[in-house]
PDB file of C-alpha atoms in Angstrom:
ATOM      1  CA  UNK A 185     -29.677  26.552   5.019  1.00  0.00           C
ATOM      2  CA  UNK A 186     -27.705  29.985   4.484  1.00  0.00           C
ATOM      3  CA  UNK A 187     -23.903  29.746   3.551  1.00  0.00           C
ATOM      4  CA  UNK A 188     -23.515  32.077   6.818  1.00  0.00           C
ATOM      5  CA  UNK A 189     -23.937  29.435   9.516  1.00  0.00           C
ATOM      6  CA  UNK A 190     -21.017  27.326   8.099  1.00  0.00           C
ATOM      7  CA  UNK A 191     -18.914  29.991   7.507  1.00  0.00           C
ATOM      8  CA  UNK A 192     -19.125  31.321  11.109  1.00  0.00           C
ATOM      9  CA  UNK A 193     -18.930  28.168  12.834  1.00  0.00           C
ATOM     10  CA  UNK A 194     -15.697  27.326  10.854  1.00  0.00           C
ATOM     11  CA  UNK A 195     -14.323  30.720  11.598  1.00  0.00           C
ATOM     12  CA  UNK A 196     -15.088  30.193  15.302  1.00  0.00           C
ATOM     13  CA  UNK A 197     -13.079  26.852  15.176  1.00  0.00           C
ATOM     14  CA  UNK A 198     -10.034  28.230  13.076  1.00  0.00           C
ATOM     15  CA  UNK A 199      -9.826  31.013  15.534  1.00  0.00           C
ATOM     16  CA  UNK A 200      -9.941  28.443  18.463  1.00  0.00           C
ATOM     17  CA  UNK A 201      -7.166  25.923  16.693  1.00  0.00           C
ATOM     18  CA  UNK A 202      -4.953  28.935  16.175  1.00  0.00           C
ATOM     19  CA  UNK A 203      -5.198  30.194  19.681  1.00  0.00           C
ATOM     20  CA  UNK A 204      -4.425  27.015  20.637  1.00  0.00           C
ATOM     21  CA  UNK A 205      -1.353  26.588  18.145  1.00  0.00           C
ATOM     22  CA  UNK A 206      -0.418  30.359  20.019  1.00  0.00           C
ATOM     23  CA  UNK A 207      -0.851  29.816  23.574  1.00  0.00           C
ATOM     24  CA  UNK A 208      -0.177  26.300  24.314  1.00  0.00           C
ATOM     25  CA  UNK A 209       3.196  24.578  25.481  1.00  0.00           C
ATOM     26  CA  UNK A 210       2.726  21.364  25.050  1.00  0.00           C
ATOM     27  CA  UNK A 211       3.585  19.425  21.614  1.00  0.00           C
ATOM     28  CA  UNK A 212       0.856  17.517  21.676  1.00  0.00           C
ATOM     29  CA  UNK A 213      -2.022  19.886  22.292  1.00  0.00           C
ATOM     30  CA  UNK A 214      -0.153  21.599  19.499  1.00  0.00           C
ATOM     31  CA  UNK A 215      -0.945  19.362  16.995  1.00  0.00           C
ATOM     32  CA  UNK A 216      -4.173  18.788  18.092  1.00  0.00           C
ATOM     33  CA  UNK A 217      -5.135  22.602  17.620  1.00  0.00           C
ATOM     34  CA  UNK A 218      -3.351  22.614  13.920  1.00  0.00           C
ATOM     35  CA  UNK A 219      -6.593  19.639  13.366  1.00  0.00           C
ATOM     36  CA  UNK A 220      -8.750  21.749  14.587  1.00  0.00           C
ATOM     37  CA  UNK A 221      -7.227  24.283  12.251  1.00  0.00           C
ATOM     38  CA  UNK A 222      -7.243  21.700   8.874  1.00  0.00           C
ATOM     39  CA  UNK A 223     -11.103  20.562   9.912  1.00  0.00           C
ATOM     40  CA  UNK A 224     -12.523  24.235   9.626  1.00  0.00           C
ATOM     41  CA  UNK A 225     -10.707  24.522   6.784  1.00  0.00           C
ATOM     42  CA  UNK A 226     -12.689  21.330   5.465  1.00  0.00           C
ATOM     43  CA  UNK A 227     -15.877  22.620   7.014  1.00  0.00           C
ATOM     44  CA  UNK A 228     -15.477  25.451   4.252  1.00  0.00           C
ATOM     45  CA  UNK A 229     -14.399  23.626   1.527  1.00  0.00           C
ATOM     46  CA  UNK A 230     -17.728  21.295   1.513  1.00  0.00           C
ATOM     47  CA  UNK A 231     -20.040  24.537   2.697  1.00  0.00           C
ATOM     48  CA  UNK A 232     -18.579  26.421  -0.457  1.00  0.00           C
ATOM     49  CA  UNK A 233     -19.406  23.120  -2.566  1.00  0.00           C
ATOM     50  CA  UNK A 234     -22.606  22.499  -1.838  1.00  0.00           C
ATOM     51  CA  UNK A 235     -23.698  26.225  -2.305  1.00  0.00           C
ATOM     52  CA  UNK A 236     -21.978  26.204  -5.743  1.00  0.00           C
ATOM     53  CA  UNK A 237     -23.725  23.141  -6.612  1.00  0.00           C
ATOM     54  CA  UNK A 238     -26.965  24.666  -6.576  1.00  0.00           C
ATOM     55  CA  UNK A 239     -26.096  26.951  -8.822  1.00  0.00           C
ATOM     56  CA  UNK A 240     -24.120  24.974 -10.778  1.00  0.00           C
ATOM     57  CA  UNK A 241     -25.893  22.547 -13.434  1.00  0.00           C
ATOM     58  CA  UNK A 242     -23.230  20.388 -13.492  1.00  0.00           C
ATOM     59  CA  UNK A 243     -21.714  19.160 -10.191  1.00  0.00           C
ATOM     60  CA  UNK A 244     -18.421  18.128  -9.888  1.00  0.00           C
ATOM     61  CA  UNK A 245     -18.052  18.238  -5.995  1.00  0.00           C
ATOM     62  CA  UNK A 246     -14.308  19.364  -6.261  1.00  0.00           C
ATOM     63  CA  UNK A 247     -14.845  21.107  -2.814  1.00  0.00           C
ATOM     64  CA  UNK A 248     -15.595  17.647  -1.329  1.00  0.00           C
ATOM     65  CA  UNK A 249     -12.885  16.058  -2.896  1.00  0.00           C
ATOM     66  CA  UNK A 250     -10.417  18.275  -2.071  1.00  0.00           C
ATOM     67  CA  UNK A 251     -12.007  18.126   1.244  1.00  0.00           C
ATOM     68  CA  UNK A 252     -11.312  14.294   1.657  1.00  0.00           C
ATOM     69  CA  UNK A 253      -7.645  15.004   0.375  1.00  0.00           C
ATOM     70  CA  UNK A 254      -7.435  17.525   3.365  1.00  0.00           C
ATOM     71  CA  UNK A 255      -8.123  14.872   5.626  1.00  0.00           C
ATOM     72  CA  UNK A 256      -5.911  12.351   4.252  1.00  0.00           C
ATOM     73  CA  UNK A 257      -2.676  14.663   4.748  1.00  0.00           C
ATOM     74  CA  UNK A 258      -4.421  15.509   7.884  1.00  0.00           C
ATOM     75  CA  UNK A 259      -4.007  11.949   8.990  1.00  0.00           C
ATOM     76  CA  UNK A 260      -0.363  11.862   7.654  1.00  0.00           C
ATOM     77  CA  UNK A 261       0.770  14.680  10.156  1.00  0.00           C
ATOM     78  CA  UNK A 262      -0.909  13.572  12.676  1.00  0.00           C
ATOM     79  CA  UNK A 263       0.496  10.227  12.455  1.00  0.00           C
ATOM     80  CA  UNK A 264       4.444  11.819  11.839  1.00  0.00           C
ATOM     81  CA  UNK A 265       3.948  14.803  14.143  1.00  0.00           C
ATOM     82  CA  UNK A 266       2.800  12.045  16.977  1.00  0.00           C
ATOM     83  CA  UNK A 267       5.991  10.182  16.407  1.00  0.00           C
ATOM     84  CA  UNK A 268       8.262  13.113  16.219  1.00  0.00           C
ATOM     85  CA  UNK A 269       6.843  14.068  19.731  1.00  0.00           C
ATOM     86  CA  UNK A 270       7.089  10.821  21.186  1.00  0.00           C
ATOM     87  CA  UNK A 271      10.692   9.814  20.514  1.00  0.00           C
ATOM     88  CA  UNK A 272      11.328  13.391  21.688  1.00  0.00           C
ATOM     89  CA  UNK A 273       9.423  12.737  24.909  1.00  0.00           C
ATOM     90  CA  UNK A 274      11.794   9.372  25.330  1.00  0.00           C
ATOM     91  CA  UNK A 275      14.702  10.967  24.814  1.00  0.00           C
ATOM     92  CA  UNK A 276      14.373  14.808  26.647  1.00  0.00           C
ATOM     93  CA  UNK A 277      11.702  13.686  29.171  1.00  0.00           C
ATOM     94  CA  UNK A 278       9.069  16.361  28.341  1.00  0.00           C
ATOM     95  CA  UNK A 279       6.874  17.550  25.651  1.00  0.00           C
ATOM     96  CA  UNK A 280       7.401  21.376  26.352  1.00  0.00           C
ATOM     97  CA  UNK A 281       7.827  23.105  23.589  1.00  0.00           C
ATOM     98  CA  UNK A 282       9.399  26.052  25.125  1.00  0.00           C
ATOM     99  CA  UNK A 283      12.013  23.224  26.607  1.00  0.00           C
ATOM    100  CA  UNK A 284      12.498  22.098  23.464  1.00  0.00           C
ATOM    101  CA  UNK A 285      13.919  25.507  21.310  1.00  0.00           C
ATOM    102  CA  UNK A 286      17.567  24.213  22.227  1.00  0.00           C
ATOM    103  CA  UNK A 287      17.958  21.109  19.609  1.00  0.00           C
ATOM    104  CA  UNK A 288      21.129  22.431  18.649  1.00  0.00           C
ATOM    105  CA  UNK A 289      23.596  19.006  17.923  1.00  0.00           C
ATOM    106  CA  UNK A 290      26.011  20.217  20.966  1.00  0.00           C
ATOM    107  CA  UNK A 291      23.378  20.899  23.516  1.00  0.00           C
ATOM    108  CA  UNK A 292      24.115  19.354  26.662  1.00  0.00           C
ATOM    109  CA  UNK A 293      20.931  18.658  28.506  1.00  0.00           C
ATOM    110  CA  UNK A 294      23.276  18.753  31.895  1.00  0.00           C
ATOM    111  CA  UNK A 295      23.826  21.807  31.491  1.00  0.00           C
ATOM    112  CA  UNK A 296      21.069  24.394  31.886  1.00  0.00           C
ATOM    113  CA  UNK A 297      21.920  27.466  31.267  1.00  0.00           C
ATOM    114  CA  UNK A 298      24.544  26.677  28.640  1.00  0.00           C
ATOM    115  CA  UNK A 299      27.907  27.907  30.623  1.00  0.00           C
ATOM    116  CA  UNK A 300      29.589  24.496  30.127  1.00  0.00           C
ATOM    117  CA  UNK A 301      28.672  23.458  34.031  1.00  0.00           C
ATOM    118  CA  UNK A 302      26.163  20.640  34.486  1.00  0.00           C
ATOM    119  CA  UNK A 303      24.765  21.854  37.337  1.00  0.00           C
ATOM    120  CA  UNK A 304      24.481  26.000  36.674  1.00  0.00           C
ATOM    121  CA  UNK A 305      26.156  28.607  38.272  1.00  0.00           C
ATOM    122  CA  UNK A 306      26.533  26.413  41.723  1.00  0.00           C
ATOM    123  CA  UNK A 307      27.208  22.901  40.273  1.00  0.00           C
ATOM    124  CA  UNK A 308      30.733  21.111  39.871  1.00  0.00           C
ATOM    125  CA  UNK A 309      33.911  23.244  37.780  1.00  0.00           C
ATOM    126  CA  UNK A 310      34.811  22.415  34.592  1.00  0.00           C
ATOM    127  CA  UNK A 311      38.055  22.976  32.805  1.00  0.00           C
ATOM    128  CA  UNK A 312      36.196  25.334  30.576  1.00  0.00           C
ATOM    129  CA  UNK A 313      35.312  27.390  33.889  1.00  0.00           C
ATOM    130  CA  UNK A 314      39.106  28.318  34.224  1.00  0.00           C
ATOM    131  CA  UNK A 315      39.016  29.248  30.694  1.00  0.00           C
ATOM    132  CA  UNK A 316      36.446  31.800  31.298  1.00  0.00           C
ATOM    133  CA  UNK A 317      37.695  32.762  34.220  1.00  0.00           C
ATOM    134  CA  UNK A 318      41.274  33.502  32.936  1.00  0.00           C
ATOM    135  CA  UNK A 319      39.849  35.487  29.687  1.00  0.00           C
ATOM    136  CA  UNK A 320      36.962  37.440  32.385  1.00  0.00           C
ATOM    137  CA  UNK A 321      40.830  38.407  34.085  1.00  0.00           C
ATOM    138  CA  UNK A 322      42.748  39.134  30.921  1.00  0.00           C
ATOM    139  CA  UNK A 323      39.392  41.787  29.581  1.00  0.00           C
ATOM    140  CA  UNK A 324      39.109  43.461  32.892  1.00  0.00           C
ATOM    141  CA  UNK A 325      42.882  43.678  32.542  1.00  0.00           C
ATOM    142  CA  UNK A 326      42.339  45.372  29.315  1.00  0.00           C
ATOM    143  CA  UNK A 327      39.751  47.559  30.461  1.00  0.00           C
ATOM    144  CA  UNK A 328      41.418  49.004  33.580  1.00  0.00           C
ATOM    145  CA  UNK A 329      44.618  49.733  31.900  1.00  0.00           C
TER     146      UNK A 329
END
């Protein structure tokens, strides 16, 4: 069998796992397109092996060992990255990543759109509202005089 057929069919699945990692939202699907990443990777590493080996006189298989040590960290992440996600799904309610960016220790997940009101620009007033109120008088103050 020719080294090509390998090669291409890992490149088509790297390409797929990365436009995955790319375009999708969710955590999980995420992760699941960085395995597809790690397997083409491994896909190459025992392609390149065996073609070396039959040129080789002596064989060490290093591309099949490193190929199995690929899969163990593999594994690993998987098994980290799938509790990471779920304790964050317990505690925000979703596994959006784009929901997610704000992980900042003072986020409030009240408050949307970070102005210090839980419920937006229509929910209840806040102490801090008069604050920004009073200093939105004081520069318009400025400005006009």
């Amino acid at each position: 069998m020719h080294l090509a057929y390998p090669v291409v069919l890992s490149a088509l699945l790297f390409c797929t796992g990365l436009y995955g990692v790319l375009a999708r939202r969710n955590a999980i699907l995420v992760l699941m397109s960085v395995e597809l990443m790690l397997n083409a990777v491994n896909l190459n590493l025992v392609a390149f092996d065996v073609w070396l080996s039959r040129t080789a006189e002596e064989t060490l298989h290093s591309g099949q060992a490193l190929a199995l040590f690929t899969i163990a960290i593999a594994a690993a992440e998987i098994g980290i990255g799938l509790a990471i996600v779920l304790a964050v799904h317990r505690n925000r309610g979703t596994a959006d990543i784009d929901k997610l960016r704000d992980t900042a220790e003072g986020h409030d997940p009240e408050d949307p759109d970070g102005t210090g009101n839980p419920g937006g620009p229509g929910g209840p007033v806040s102490d801090s509202d008069d604050v920004l109120t009073t200093r939105a008088a004081v520069t318009k103050a400025e400005a006009t005089a």
